[in-house]
Amino acid sequence: MDYTKGEWKAIQWNEDYGFNVFSDDGFVASVPMDKGLKHTMIEAKANALLISAAPDMYEACKQIKNYLLQRPAKTSELWELLTIVDKLTIKAEGKK
């Protein structure tokens, strides 16, 4: 899957408008804060931080999935975790 590599950072671009997410290569995403909605600056910041963590979480999910697939004994708990991680990677890759 191709996505912007490197560390992503959430940066507040104006105390009244929201956050932008940047990588080492530049702009990735914008998370605006709309005063007309109940979308608060706290929520905008939380959303921007989630977006900025997405590449790391995606890579972690892939590593966890590979680890679980290599386990010799698949207990119901392992299958449950594998199902969760598989759904997350499929969602991140836009496959379903």
XYZ file of N, CA, C and O in Angstrom:
384
model
N 0.853 -1.180 0.000
C 0.000 0.000 0.000
C 0.889 1.230 0.000
O 1.823 1.339 0.788
N 0.568 2.165 -0.863
C 1.329 3.415 -0.927
C 0.652 4.473 -0.075
O -0.547 4.712 -0.200
N 1.426 5.063 0.794
C 0.975 6.218 1.567
C 2.210 7.050 1.880
O 3.338 6.604 1.670
N 2.028 8.255 2.343
C 3.143 9.132 2.647
C 3.936 8.570 3.815
O 3.404 8.416 4.911
N 5.182 8.234 3.558
C 6.038 7.635 4.581
C 6.600 8.716 5.516
O 6.513 9.896 5.245
N 7.188 8.252 6.595
C 7.794 9.163 7.563
C 6.856 9.455 8.712
O 5.699 9.023 8.729
N 7.364 10.170 9.660
C 6.567 10.525 10.837
C 5.548 11.599 10.477
O 5.874 12.574 9.798
N 4.319 11.400 10.932
C 3.270 12.393 10.721
C 3.077 13.172 12.015
O 3.099 12.605 13.106
N 2.859 14.490 11.888
C 2.687 15.352 13.058
C 1.442 16.214 12.891
O 1.204 16.765 11.826
N 0.675 16.327 13.969
C -0.496 17.204 13.989
C -0.054 18.562 14.519
O 0.547 18.653 15.592
N -0.350 19.605 13.755
C 0.051 20.966 14.126
C -1.163 21.877 14.043
O -1.858 21.920 13.021
N -1.408 22.597 15.122
C -2.532 23.546 15.123
C -2.175 24.707 14.216
O -1.135 25.340 14.372
N -3.045 24.992 13.236
C -2.713 26.039 12.271
C -3.316 27.381 12.609
O -2.946 28.393 12.048
N -4.254 27.419 13.505
C -4.803 28.669 14.016
C -5.669 28.279 15.206
O -6.404 27.304 15.136
N -5.604 29.036 16.257
C -6.337 28.641 17.470
C -7.842 28.566 17.258
O -8.546 27.945 18.050
N -8.360 29.140 16.184
C -9.796 29.103 15.918
C -10.199 28.184 14.763
O -11.379 28.005 14.516
N -9.239 27.622 14.046
C -9.596 26.926 12.806
C -9.321 25.428 12.774
O -9.939 24.723 12.013
N -8.380 24.939 13.535
C -8.159 23.502 13.524
C -6.704 23.099 13.391
O -5.804 23.843 13.763
N -6.500 21.915 12.823
C -5.178 21.312 12.759
C -4.878 20.820 11.349
O -5.775 20.450 10.598
N -3.602 20.807 11.017
C -3.114 20.163 9.813
C -2.194 19.039 10.233
O -1.554 19.107 11.289
N -2.121 18.020 9.415
C -1.200 16.908 9.654
C -0.152 16.961 8.555
O -0.484 17.055 7.365
N 1.127 16.938 8.974
C 2.248 17.001 8.049
C 3.159 15.798 8.224
O 3.290 15.267 9.326
N 3.776 15.393 7.129
C 4.841 14.394 7.180
C 6.147 15.141 6.920
O 6.144 16.366 6.732
N 7.237 14.402 6.865
C 8.516 15.023 6.534
C 8.502 15.595 5.121
O 9.255 16.513 4.808
N 7.609 15.040 4.259
C 7.522 15.496 2.870
C 6.512 16.617 2.649
O 6.410 17.136 1.550
N 5.724 16.957 3.661
C 4.762 18.034 3.492
C 3.382 17.700 4.021
O 3.199 16.820 4.854
N 2.389 18.395 3.484
C 0.999 18.313 3.931
C 0.402 16.937 3.684
O 0.574 16.353 2.620
N -0.349 16.427 4.700
C -1.046 15.146 4.577
C -2.563 15.341 4.656
O -3.300 14.835 3.824
N -3.029 16.067 5.671
C -4.475 16.202 5.874
C -4.784 17.451 6.698
O -3.933 17.972 7.412
N -6.032 17.874 6.608
C -6.511 19.006 7.390
C -7.698 18.562 8.238
O -8.557 17.810 7.763
N -7.735 19.021 9.481
C -8.856 18.730 10.374
C -9.386 20.079 10.860
O -8.924 20.624 11.869
N -10.342 20.633 10.132
C -10.870 21.947 10.519
C -11.808 21.851 11.722
O -12.357 20.794 12.018
N -11.957 22.952 12.391
C -12.893 23.058 13.505
C -13.964 24.046 13.063
O -13.660 25.168 12.692
N -15.214 23.620 13.058
C -16.314 24.450 12.611
C -17.068 24.956 13.833
O -17.678 24.177 14.564
N -17.028 26.256 14.049
C -17.699 26.841 15.216
C -19.207 26.651 15.173
O -19.863 26.692 16.191
N -19.768 26.427 13.990
C -21.206 26.250 13.862
C -21.675 24.857 14.259
O -22.864 24.624 14.414
N -20.750 23.948 14.419
C -21.097 22.582 14.785
C -20.665 22.307 16.215
O -20.036 23.133 16.852
N -20.993 21.131 16.711
C -20.559 20.763 18.051
C -19.161 20.144 18.039
O -18.713 19.607 19.031
N -18.516 20.237 16.897
C -17.159 19.725 16.731
C -16.214 20.709 17.419
O -15.949 21.789 16.914
N -15.736 20.339 18.582
C -14.920 21.256 19.373
C -13.450 21.180 18.979
O -13.020 20.272 18.267
N -12.668 22.130 19.453
C -11.232 22.132 19.217
C -10.597 20.894 19.850
O -9.650 20.329 19.306
N -11.143 20.447 20.972
C -10.631 19.236 21.625
C -10.814 18.038 20.699
O -9.913 17.217 20.531
N -11.991 17.940 20.064
C -12.248 16.848 19.119
C -11.378 16.977 17.876
O -10.863 15.977 17.369
N -11.208 18.196 17.380
C -10.357 18.403 16.201
C -8.929 17.957 16.497
O -8.295 17.294 15.680
N -8.438 18.303 17.680
C -7.086 17.890 18.059
C -7.000 16.367 18.168
O -6.056 15.754 17.662
N -7.984 15.750 18.811
C -7.995 14.287 18.953
C -8.031 13.614 17.587
O -7.308 12.633 17.347
N -8.846 14.133 16.665
C -8.921 13.571 15.315
C -7.593 13.722 14.572
O -7.132 12.798 13.897
N -6.969 14.885 14.706
C -5.676 15.116 14.054
C -4.603 14.191 14.627
O -3.762 13.666 13.881
N -4.633 13.973 15.928
C -3.660 13.064 16.543
C -3.879 11.625 16.081
O -2.914 10.888 15.832
N -5.136 11.218 15.937
C -5.424 9.874 15.402
C -4.908 9.734 13.975
O -4.301 8.718 13.621
N -5.147 10.746 13.162
C -4.662 10.713 11.783
C -3.137 10.636 11.764
O -2.552 9.851 11.015
N -2.489 11.429 12.618
C -1.028 11.438 12.624
C -0.442 10.104 13.090
O 0.678 9.749 12.728
N -1.192 9.336 13.865
C -0.728 8.027 14.336
C -1.053 6.904 13.352
O -0.561 5.785 13.511
N -1.852 7.186 12.334
C -2.329 6.145 11.416
C -1.224 5.305 10.777
O -1.339 4.077 10.748
N -0.151 5.886 10.246
C 0.876 5.035 9.631
C 1.504 4.052 10.619
O 1.723 2.886 10.285
N 1.774 4.519 11.825
C 2.359 3.640 12.844
C 1.384 2.536 13.241
O 1.776 1.372 13.412
N 0.104 2.891 13.385
C -0.892 1.880 13.743
C -1.068 0.864 12.620
O -1.208 -0.332 12.875
N -1.037 1.323 11.375
C -1.160 0.424 10.235
C -0.002 -0.572 10.206
O -0.206 -1.784 10.051
N 1.215 -0.070 10.356
C 2.387 -0.954 10.353
C 2.342 -1.923 11.532
O 2.700 -3.097 11.391
N 1.889 -1.461 12.689
C 1.770 -2.338 13.861
C 0.740 -3.439 13.605
O 0.973 -4.599 13.955
N -0.380 -3.094 12.993
C -1.406 -4.092 12.674
C -0.856 -5.155 11.737
O -1.122 -6.352 11.919
N -0.085 -4.744 10.734
C 0.492 -5.724 9.810
C 1.460 -6.655 10.543
O 1.456 -7.867 10.305
N 2.272 -6.111 11.441
C 3.217 -6.937 12.196
C 2.488 -7.901 13.128
O 2.862 -9.080 13.244
N 1.449 -7.414 13.789
C 0.658 -8.272 14.688
C -0.009 -9.392 13.891
O -0.009 -10.556 14.303
N -0.565 -9.044 12.738
C -1.211 -10.046 11.883
C -0.216 -11.133 11.476
O -0.513 -12.329 11.577
N 0.971 -10.730 11.028
C 1.990 -11.701 10.633
C 2.403 -12.577 11.810
O 2.580 -13.786 11.660
N 2.547 -11.985 12.975
C 2.913 -12.746 14.166
C 1.832 -13.779 14.495
O 2.133 -14.938 14.754
N 0.583 -13.351 14.496
C -0.515 -14.259 14.825
C -0.640 -15.391 13.810
O -0.948 -16.530 14.177
N -0.396 -15.087 12.542
C -0.472 -16.127 11.516
C 0.628 -17.180 11.676
O 0.458 -18.324 11.268
N 1.736 -16.796 12.286
C 2.851 -17.722 12.461
C 2.734 -18.571 13.726
O 3.506 -19.504 13.909
N 1.783 -18.253 14.576
C 1.603 -19.028 15.809
C 1.135 -20.430 15.467
O 0.196 -20.589 14.695
N 1.766 -21.455 16.053
C 1.381 -22.830 15.722
C -0.019 -23.205 16.208
O -0.775 -23.846 15.496
N -0.371 -22.813 17.409
C -1.691 -23.151 17.954
C -2.573 -21.914 17.894
O -2.236 -20.878 18.449
N -3.689 -22.039 17.219
C -4.615 -20.910 17.081
C -5.789 -21.113 18.040
O -6.711 -21.846 17.748
N -5.711 -20.467 19.186
C -6.812 -20.532 20.139
C -7.922 -19.601 19.679
O -7.731 -18.780 18.774
N -9.067 -19.691 20.302
C -10.183 -18.812 19.922
C -9.817 -17.344 20.161
O -10.218 -16.469 19.398
N -9.024 -17.086 21.208
C -8.598 -15.708 21.478
C -7.683 -15.187 20.382
O -7.797 -14.035 19.947
N -6.774 -16.046 19.905
C -5.891 -15.629 18.813
C -6.683 -15.386 17.535
O -6.417 -14.426 16.812
N -7.649 -16.251 17.246
C -8.482 -16.048 16.053
C -9.272 -14.750 16.158
O -9.449 -14.038 15.167
N -9.744 -14.442 17.357
C -10.493 -13.198 17.554
C -9.598 -11.991 17.293
O -9.985 -11.052 16.599
N -8.377 -12.014 17.839
C -7.426 -10.917 17.595
C -7.053 -10.823 16.116
O -6.981 -9.728 15.558
N -6.835 -11.959 15.497
C -6.490 -11.979 14.080
C -7.609 -11.387 13.241
O -7.360 -10.619 12.306
N -8.845 -11.708 13.574
C -9.997 -11.159 12.856
C -10.057 -9.638 12.995
O -10.277 -8.922 12.011
N -9.833 -9.145 14.208
C -9.861 -7.692 14.441
C -8.768 -6.990 13.638
O -9.013 -6.004 12.940
N -7.542 -7.504 13.729
C -6.407 -6.889 13.038
C -6.586 -6.990 11.520
O -6.276 -6.047 10.790
N -7.112 -8.100 11.041
C -7.353 -8.266 9.616
C -8.378 -7.248 9.119
O -8.196 -6.628 8.065
N -9.455 -7.051 9.865
C -10.472 -6.061 9.484
C -9.874 -4.659 9.433
O -10.205 -3.869 8.539
N -9.000 -4.340 10.385
C -8.368 -3.016 10.406
C -7.462 -2.797 9.200
O -7.481 -1.724 8.590
N -6.662 -3.799 8.859
C -5.762 -3.635 7.712
C -6.567 -3.566 6.401
O -6.237 -2.777 5.519
N -7.625 -4.360 6.307
C -8.481 -4.297 5.108
C -9.114 -2.913 4.988
O -9.148 -2.326 3.910
N -9.592 -2.371 6.095
C -10.199 -1.041 6.088
C -9.179 0.028 5.687
O -9.454 0.903 4.868
N -7.971 -0.059 6.276
C -6.919 0.922 5.968
C -6.517 0.859 4.512
O -6.171 1.889 3.908
N -6.561 -0.326 3.913
C -6.179 -0.497 2.520
C -7.318 -0.221 1.549
O -7.135 -0.285 0.339
N -8.495 0.087 2.078
C -9.634 0.425 1.240
C -10.180 -0.749 0.456
O -10.806 -0.581 -0.592
N -9.955 -1.950 0.962
C -10.409 -3.143 0.251
C -11.854 -3.492 0.525
O -12.459 -4.250 -0.208
N -12.411 -2.972 1.594
C -13.794 -3.297 1.918
C -14.419 -2.207 2.723
O -13.870 -1.596 3.535
